[in-house]
Coordinates of C-alpha atoms in Angstrom, one line a residue:
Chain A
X164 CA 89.4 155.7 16.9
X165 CA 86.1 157.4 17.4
X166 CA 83.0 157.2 15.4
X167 CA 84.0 160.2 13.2
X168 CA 87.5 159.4 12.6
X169 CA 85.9 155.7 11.6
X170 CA 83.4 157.5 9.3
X171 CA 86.1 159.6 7.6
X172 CA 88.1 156.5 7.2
X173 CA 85.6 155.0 5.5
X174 CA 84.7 158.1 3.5
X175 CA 88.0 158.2 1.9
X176 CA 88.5 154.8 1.1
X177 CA 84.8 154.6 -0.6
X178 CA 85.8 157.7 -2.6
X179 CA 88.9 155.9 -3.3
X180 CA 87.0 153.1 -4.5
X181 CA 84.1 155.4 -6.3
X182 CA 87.1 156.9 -8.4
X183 CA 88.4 153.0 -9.4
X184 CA 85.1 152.1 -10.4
X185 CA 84.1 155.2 -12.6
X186 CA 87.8 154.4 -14.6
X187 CA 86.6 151.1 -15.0
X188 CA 83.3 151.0 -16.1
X189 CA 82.6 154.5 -16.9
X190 CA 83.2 156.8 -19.7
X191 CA 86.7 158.2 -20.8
X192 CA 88.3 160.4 -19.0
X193 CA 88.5 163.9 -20.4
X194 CA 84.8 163.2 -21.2
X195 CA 82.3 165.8 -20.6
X196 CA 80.3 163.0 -19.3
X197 CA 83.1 161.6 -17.4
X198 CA 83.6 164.8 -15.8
X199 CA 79.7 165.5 -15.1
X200 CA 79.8 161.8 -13.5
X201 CA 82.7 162.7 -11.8
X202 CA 81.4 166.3 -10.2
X203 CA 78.3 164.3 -8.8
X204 CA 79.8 161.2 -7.4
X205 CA 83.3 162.6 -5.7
X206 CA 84.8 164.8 -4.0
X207 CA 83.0 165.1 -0.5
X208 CA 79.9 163.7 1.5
X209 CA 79.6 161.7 4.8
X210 CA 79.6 158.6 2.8
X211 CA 77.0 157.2 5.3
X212 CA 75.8 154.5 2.6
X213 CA 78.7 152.9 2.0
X214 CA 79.6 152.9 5.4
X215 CA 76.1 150.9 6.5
X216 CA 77.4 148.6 4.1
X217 CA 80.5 148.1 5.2
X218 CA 80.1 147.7 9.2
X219 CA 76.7 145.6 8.2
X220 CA 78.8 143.4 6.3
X221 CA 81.3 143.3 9.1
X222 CA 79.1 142.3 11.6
X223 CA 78.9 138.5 9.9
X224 CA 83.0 139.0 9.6
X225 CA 82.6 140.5 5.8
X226 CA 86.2 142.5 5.0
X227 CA 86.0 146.1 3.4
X228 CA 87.5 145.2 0.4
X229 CA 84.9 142.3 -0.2
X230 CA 81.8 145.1 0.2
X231 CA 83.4 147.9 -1.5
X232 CA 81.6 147.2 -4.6
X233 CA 78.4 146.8 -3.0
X234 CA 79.0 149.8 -0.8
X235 CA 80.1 152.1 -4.2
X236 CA 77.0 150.9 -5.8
X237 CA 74.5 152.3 -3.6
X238 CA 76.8 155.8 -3.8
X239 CA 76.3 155.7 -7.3
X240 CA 72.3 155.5 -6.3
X241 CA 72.6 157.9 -3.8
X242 CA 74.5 160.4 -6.3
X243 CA 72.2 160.2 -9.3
X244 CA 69.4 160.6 -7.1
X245 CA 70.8 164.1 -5.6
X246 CA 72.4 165.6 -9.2
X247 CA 68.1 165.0 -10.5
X248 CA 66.2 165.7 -7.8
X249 CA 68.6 169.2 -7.9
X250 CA 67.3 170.0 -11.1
X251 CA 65.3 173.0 -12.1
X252 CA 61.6 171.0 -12.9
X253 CA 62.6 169.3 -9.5
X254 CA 64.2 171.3 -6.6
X255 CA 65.7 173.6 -8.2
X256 CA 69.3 173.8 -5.9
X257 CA 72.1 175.6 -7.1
X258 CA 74.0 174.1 -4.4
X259 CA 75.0 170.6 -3.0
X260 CA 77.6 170.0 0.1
X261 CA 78.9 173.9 -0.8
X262 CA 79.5 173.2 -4.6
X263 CA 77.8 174.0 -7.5
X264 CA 74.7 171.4 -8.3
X265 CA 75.5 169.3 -11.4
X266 CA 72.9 170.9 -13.9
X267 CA 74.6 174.3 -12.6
X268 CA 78.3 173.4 -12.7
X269 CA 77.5 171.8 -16.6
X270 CA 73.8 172.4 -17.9
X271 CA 70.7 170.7 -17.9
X272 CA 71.2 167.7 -20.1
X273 CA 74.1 166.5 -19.1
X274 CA 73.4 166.8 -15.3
X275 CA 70.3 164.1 -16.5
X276 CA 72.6 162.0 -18.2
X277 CA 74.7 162.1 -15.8
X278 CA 72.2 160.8 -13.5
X279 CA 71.1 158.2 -15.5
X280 CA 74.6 157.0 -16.2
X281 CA 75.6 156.8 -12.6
X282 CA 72.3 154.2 -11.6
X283 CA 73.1 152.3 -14.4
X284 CA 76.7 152.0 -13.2
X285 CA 75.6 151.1 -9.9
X286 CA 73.8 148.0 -11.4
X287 CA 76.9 147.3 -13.5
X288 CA 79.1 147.1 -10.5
X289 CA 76.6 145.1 -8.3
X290 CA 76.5 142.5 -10.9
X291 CA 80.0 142.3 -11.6
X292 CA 82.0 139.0 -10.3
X293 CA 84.2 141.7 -8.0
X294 CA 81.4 142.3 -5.6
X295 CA 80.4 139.3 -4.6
X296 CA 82.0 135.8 -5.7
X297 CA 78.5 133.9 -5.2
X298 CA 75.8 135.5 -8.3
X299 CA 73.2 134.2 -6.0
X300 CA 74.0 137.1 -3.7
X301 CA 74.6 139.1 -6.8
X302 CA 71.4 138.4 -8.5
X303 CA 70.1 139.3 -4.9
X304 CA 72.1 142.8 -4.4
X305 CA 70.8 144.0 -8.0
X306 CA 67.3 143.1 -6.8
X307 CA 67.8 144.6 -3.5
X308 CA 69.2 147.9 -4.7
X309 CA 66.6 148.2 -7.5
X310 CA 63.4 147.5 -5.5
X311 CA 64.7 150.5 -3.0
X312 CA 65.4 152.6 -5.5
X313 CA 63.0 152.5 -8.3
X314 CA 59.4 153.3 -8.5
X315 CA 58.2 151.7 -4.9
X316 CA 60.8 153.4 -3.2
X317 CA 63.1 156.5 -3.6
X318 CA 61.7 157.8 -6.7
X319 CA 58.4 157.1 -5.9
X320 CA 59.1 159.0 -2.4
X321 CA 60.5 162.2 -4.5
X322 CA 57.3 162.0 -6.5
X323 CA 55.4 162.2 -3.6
X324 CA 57.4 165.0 -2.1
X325 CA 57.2 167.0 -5.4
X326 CA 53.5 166.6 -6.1
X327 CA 52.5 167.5 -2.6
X328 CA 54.5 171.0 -3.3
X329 CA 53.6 171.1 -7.0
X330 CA 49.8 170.9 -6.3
X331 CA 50.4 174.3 -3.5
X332 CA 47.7 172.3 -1.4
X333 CA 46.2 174.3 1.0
X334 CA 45.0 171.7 2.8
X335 CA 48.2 169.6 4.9
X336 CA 49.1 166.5 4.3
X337 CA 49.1 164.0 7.5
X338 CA 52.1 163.1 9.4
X339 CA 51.9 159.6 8.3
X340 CA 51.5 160.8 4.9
X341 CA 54.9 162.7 5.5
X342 CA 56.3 159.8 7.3
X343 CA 55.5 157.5 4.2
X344 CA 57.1 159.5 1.6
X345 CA 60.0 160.2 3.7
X346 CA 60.7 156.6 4.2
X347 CA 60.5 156.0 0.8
X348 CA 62.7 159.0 -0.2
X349 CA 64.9 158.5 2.2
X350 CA 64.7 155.5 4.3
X351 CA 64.0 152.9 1.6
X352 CA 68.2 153.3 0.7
X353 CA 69.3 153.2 4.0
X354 CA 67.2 150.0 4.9
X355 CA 68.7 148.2 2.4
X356 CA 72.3 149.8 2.8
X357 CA 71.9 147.9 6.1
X358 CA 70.1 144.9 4.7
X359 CA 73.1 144.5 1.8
X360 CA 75.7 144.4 4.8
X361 CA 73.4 141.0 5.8
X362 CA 72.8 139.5 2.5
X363 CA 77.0 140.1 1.8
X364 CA 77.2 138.4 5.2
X365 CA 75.0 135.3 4.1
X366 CA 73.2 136.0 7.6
X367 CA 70.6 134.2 8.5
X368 CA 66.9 135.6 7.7
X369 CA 66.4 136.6 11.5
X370 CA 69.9 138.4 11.3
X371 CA 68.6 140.1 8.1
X372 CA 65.3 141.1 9.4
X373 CA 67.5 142.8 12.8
X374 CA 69.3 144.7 10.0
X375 CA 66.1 145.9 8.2
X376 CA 64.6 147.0 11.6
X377 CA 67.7 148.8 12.6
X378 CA 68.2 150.6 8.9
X379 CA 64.5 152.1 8.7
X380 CA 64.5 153.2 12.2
X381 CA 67.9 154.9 11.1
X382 CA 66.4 156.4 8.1
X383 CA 63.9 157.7 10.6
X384 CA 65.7 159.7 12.8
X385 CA 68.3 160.6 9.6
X386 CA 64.8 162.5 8.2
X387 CA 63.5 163.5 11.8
X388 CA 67.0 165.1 12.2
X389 CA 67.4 166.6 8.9
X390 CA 63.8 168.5 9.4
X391 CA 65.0 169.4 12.5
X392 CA 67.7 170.7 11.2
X393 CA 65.5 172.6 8.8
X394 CA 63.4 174.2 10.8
X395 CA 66.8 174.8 13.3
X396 CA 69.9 175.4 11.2
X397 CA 71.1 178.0 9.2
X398 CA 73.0 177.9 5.7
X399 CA 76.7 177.4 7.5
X400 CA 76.3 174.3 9.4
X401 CA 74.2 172.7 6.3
X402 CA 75.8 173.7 3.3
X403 CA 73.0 174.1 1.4
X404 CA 69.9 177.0 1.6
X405 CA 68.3 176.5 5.3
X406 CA 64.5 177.1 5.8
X407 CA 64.4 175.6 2.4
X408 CA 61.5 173.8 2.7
X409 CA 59.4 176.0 4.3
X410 CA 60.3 178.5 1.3
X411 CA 59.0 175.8 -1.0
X412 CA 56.0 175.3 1.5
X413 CA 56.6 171.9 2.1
X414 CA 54.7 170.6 5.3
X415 CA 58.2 168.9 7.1
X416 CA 57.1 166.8 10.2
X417 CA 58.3 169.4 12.3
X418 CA 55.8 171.9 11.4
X419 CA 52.7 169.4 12.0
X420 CA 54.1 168.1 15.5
X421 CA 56.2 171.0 16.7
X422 CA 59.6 170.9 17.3
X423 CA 59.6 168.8 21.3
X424 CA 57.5 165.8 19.8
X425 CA 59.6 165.4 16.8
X426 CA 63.0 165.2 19.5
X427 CA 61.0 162.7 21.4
X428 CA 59.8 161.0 18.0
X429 CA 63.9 161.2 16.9
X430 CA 65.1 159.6 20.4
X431 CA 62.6 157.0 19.7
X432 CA 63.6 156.0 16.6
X433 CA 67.6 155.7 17.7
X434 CA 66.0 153.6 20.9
X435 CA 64.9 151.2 18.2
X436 CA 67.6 151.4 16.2
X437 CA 69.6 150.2 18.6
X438 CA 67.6 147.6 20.4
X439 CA 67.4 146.3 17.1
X440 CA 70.9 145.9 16.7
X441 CA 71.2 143.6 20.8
X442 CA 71.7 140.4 19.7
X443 CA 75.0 141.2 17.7
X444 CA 76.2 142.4 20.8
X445 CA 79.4 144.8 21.0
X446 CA 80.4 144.2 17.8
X447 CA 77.3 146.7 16.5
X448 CA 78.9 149.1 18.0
X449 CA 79.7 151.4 15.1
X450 CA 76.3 151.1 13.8
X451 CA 74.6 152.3 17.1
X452 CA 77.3 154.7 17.1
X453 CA 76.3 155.5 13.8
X454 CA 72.5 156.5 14.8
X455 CA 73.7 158.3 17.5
X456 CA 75.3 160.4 14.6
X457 CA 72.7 160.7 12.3
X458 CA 70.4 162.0 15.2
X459 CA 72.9 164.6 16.4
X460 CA 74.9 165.3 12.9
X461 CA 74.7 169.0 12.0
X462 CA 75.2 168.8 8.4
Chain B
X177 CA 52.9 134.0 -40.8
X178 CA 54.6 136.8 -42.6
X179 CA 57.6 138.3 -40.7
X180 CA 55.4 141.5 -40.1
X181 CA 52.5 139.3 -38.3
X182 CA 55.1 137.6 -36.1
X183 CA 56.8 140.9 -34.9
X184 CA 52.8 142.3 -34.6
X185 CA 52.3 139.0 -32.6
X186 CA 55.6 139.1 -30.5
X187 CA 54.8 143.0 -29.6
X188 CA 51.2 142.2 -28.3
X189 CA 53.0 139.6 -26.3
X190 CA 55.6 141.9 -24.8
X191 CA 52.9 144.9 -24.4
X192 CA 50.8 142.1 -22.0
X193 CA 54.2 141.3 -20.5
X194 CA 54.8 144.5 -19.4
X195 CA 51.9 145.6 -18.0
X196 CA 52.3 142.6 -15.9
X197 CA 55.5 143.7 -15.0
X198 CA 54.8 147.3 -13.8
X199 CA 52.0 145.8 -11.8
X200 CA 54.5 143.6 -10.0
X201 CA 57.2 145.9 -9.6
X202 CA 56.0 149.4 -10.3
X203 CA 54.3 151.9 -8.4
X204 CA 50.3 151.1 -7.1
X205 CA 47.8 151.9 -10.4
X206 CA 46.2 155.1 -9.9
X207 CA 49.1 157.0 -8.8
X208 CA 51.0 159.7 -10.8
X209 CA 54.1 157.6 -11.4
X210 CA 52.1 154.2 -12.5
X211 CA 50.5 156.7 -15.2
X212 CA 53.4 158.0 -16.5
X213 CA 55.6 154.9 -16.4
X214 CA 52.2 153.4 -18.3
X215 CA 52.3 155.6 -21.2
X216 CA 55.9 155.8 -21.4
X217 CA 56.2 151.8 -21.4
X218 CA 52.6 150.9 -22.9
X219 CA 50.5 151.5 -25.7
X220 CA 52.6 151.4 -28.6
X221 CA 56.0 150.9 -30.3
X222 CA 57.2 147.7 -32.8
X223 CA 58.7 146.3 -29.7
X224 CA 62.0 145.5 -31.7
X225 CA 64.5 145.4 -29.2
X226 CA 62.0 142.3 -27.3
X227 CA 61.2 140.7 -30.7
X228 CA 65.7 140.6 -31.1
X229 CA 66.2 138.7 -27.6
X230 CA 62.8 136.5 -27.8
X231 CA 64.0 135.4 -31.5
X232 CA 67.8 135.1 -30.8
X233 CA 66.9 133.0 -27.6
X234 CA 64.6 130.9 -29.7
X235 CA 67.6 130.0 -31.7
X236 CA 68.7 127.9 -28.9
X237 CA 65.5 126.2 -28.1
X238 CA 64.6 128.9 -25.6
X239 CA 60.8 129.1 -25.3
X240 CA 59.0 132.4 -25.7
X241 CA 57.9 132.2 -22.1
X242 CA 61.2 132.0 -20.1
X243 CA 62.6 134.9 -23.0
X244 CA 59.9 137.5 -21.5
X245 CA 61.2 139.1 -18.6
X246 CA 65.0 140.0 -20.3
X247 CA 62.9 140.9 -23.2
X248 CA 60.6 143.1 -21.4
X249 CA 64.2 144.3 -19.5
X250 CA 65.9 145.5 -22.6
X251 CA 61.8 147.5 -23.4
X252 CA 62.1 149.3 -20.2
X253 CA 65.5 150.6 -20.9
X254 CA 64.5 151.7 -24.3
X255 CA 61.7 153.5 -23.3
X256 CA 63.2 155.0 -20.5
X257 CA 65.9 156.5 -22.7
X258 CA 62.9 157.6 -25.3
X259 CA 61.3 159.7 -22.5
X260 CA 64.7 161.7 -21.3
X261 CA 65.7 162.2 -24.7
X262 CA 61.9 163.6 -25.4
X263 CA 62.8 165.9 -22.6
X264 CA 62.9 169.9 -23.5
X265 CA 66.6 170.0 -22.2
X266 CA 67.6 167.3 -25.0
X267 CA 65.7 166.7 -28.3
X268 CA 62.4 168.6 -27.0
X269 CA 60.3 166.4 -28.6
X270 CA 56.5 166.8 -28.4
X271 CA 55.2 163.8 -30.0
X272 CA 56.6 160.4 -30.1
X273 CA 54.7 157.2 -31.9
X274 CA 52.3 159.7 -32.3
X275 CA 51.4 160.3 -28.9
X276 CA 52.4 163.3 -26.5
X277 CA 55.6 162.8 -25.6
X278 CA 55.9 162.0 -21.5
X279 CA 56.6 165.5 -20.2
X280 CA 53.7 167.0 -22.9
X281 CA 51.4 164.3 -21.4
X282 CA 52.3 164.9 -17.5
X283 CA 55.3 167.7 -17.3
X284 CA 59.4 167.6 -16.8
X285 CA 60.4 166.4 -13.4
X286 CA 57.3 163.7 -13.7
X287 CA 59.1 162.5 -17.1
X288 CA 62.7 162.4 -15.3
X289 CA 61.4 160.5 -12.2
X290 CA 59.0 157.9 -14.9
X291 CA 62.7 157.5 -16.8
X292 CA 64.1 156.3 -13.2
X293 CA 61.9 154.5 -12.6
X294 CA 61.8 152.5 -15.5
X295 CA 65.5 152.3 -15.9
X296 CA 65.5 150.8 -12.1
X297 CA 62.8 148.7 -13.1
X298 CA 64.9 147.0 -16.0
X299 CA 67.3 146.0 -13.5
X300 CA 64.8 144.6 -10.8
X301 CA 63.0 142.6 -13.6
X302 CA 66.3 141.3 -15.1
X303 CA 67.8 140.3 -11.5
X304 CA 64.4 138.4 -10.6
X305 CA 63.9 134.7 -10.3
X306 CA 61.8 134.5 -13.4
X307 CA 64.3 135.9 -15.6
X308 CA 66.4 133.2 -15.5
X309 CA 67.1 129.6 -13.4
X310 CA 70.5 130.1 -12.8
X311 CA 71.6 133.3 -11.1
X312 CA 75.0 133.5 -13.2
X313 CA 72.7 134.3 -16.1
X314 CA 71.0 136.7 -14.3
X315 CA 74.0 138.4 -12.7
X316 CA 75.2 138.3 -16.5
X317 CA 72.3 139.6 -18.4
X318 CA 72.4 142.5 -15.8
X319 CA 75.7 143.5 -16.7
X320 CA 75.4 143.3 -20.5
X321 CA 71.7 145.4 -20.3
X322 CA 74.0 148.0 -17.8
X323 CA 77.1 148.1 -20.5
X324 CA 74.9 148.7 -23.3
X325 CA 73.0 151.7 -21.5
X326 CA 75.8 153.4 -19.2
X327 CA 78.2 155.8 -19.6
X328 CA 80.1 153.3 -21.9
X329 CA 77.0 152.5 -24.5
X330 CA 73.2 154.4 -25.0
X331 CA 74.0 157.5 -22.4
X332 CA 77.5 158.1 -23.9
X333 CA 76.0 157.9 -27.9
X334 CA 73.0 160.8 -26.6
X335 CA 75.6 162.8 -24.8
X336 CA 78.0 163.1 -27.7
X337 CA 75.0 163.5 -30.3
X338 CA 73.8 166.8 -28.1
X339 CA 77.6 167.9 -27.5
X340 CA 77.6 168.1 -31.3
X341 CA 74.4 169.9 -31.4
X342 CA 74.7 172.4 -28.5
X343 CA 78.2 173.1 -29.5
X344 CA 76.5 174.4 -33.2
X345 CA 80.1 173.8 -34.2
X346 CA 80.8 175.2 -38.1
X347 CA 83.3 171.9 -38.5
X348 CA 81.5 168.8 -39.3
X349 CA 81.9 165.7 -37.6
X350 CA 83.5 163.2 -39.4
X351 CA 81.5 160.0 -41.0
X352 CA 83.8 157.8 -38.2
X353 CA 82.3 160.2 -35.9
X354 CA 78.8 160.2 -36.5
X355 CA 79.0 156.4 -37.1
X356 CA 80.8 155.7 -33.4
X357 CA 78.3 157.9 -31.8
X358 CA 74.9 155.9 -33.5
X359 CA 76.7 152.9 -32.6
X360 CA 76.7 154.1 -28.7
X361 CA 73.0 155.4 -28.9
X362 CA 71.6 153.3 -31.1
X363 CA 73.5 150.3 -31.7
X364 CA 74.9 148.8 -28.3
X365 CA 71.3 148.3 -26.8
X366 CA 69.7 146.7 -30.3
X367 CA 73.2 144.2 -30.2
X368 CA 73.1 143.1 -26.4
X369 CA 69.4 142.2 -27.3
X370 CA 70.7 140.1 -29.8
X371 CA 73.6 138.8 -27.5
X372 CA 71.2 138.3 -24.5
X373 CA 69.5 135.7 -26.0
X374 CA 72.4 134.0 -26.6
X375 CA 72.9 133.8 -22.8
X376 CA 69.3 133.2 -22.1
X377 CA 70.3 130.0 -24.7
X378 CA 73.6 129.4 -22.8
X379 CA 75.2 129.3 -26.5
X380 CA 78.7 129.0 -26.7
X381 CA 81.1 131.7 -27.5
X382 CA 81.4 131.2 -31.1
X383 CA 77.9 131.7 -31.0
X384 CA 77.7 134.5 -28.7
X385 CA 79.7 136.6 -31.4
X386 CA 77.7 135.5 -33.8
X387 CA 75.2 137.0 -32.8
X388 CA 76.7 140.2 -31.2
X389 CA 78.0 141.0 -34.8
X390 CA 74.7 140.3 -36.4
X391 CA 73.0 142.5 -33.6
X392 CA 76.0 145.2 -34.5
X393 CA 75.4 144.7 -38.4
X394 CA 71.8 145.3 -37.5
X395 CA 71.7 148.3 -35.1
X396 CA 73.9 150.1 -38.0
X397 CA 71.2 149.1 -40.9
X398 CA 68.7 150.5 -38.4
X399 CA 70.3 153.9 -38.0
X400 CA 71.3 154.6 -41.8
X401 CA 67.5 153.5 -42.7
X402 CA 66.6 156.0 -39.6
X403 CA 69.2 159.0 -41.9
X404 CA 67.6 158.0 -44.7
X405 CA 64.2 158.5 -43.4
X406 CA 64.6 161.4 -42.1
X407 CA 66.3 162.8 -44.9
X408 CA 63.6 161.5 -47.5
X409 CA 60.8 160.5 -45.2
X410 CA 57.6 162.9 -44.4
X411 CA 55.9 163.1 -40.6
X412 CA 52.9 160.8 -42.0
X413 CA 54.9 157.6 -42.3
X414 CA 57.4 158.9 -39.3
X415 CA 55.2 159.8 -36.7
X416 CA 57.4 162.5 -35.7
X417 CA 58.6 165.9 -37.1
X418 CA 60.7 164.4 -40.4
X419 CA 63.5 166.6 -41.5
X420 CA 63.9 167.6 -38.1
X421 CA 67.6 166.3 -37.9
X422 CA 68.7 169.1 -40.7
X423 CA 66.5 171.8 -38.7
X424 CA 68.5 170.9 -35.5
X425 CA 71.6 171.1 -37.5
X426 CA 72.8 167.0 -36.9
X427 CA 74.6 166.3 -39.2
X428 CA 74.0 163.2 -40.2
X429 CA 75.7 159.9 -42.3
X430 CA 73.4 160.9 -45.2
X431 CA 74.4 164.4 -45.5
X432 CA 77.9 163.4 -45.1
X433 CA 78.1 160.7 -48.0
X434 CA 75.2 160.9 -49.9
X435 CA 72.0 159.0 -50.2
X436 CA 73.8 156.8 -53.0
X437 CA 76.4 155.7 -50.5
X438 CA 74.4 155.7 -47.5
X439 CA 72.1 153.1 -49.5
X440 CA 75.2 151.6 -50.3
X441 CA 76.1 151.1 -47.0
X442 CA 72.9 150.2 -45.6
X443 CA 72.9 146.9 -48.1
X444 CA 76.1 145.9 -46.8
X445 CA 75.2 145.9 -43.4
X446 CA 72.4 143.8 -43.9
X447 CA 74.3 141.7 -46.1
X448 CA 76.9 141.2 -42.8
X449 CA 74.0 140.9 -40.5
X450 CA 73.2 138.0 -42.9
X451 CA 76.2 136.6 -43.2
X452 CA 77.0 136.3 -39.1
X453 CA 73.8 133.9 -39.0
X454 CA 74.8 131.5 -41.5
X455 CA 76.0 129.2 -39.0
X456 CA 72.2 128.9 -37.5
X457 CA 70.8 128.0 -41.3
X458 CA 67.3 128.2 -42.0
X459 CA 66.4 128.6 -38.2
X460 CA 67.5 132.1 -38.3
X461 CA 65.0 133.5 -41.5
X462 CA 63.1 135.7 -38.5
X463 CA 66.2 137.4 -37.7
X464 CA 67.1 137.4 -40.9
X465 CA 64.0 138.7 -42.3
X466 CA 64.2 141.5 -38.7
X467 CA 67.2 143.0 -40.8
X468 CA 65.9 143.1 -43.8
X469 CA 62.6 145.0 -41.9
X470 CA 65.3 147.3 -40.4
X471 CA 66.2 148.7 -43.6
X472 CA 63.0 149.1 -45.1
X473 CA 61.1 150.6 -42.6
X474 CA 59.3 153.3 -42.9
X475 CA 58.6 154.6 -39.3

């Protein structure tokens, strides 16, 4: 199997599993907000959360179906964090892997409740018994997922990234000012995507740490890559407006170091990725596959 | 101490609490998201939902000190849900306890991103070490807080509440209606408080429901005595635009059944609110005395 049919395996079962959970602990089908909920959390993506999850969990000999939960909950993050930060007072995108947005699909208000309900069904399903039988590793998850989301991670990275373009600076921010915010909006969740796979694993601290390293030198390349593909792409091969964030005059890393040093900066962030990730041997393969991917991924 | 000094006590408590917990968990002071997580969270408000969780614990020998953190949980998510309802796209609120509401104060996407931030913070404070000992409690309390808010409790009651709006329908909801959707957006998050310190006070399941039905008893005397406020009350003793639920076109219980029968009603609520802490005896006058505050507040 290669590293794309592995993803896509993955992808379906997660959005198998994303459907299970929104029937169990979500609202009624037939539900506006069911459906709003619904529109935002299935039908497409790479599912590249989940699957850190899962083959970091795997790695310490964890079976899908015992981090599925975990793996949905940080979808759930993932999702409400696209259908707001999609939202008119935020980025204002009508489109989102080639459907309509949320808020433009429904409206407004329910594309924020929607939002809202979905991280507070991820925390519902990380601290349900089905995720993990130990609530020491529960209690841990919850924590885990809600220090990397909340206010000293992703949102505080979006707030970061929206104030810089709000406030139509003339004056450029610094690469490691870009750097920072990036890792927070983006990296902070796929650090602990990784790091969730250890803590399901009961690895040891060493083991978790490799993890860690290996998920934010990921999340890296992921945002090195994505500006690249920015600056690059065009509106085909992403699915969404290309150039966007040059139209929005956001300063990407790309435009501060040109478009050779951020390559170099992106091969060195998989080279770390993946030394990260020696002392677990072959068995890491799919997860230096997976940098490999994010580095090279097109969409 | 009269019951109004020991809920003025309790919030001043909870107000220190909290600040305490933003600095531990939130975003660095000074920033833009610190501010407007501070004046959604700070600076006001009876602190009811805290004073239900530290008092119900307290019934089960549960110090005020290891109550705080849940107590400060249950806050967050109420003040969360204050600032997205505040928002233009929902209620479009300007003022709330008699302050600019959080998108008047900063603007729209900062309000969204301080209302994820504080939900997420709910979470991390409730899944922390000091919350609770024993991880099953913690793991638990997560769970209730997330059933209460999600798509099945607080964010279900708001969505249904603007569908009726928005929709401007001619046909009035029913009195079941309006009732089930108070219950979701009012009511669930005031009885998990109530529950929650049960589990904080590892009561027993007998007890548990105790104290959920008082909680539910209570949540629905606070909502008729909100009707009948609004329906009677002026913007002096509300602190908000009174009569604004008739200039929105909600219908609400009052206008449905009269202020005779919504009176009525409100007694008997308190009455069953009573009646589910008998079992506790003279050890539950506070909460006793909380649902007789509920329905005759007047803000």
């Amino acid at each position: 199997m290669t590293f794309v049919q592995r993803l896509a395996t993955g992808a379906e079962r997660i959005e198998q599993h994303l459907a299970e959970m929104l029937a169990k602990y979500g609202p009624q089908k037939g539900s506006r907000l069911n459906a709003a909920m619904a529109h935002a959390l299935l039908g497409g993506g790479k599912r590249f959360r989940p699957f850190l999850v899962i083959e970091s969990a795997a790695l310490f000999g964890v079976p899908i179906e015992s981090a599925l939960d975990a793996a949905a909950a940080f979808e759930c993050v993932h999702c409400y964090s696209l259908a707001h930060d999609d939202l008119p007072s935020m980025d204002n995108d009508d489109l989102r892997r080639g459907r309509p947005t949320v808020h433009k699909a429904f409206d407004e208000w329910t594309a924020i409740l929607a939002g809202d309900a979905l991280l507070t069904l991820a925390f519902e399903i990380m601290a349900s018994e089905s995720a993990h039988a130990d609530p020491v590793v529960r209690a841990q998850m919850v924590a885990l997922l809600a220090k990397a989301a909340g206010g000293r991670g992703m949102v505080l990275g979006q707030m970061l990234d929206l104030e810089a373009e709000k406030r139509n600076e003339p004056a450029r921010p610094s690469a490691d000012h870009i750097r920072h915010l990036q890792g927070l909006k983006t990296g902070a969740l796929i650090a602990s995507a990784c790091e969730a796979g250890a803590v399901l694993g009961a690895a040891s601290s060493v083991q978790r740490d490799a993890l860690r390293t290996y998920g934010e030198n990921l999340g890296l390349a992921f945002q090195i890559a994505d500006d690249l593909l920015d600056a690059e792409g065009d509106a085909a091969t992403m699915g969404k407006a290309a150039g966007k964030d040059a139209a929005a005059g956001k300063a990407t890393l790309v435009d501060l170091i040109g478009i050779e040093n951020a390559r170099a900066q992106l091969a060195e962030a998989v080279r770390c990725a993946e030394a990260a990730l020696a002392p677990f041997g072959e068995r890491a393969s799919p997860l230096i596959q997976a940098a490999h991917f994010a580095a090279k991924r097109e969409h």
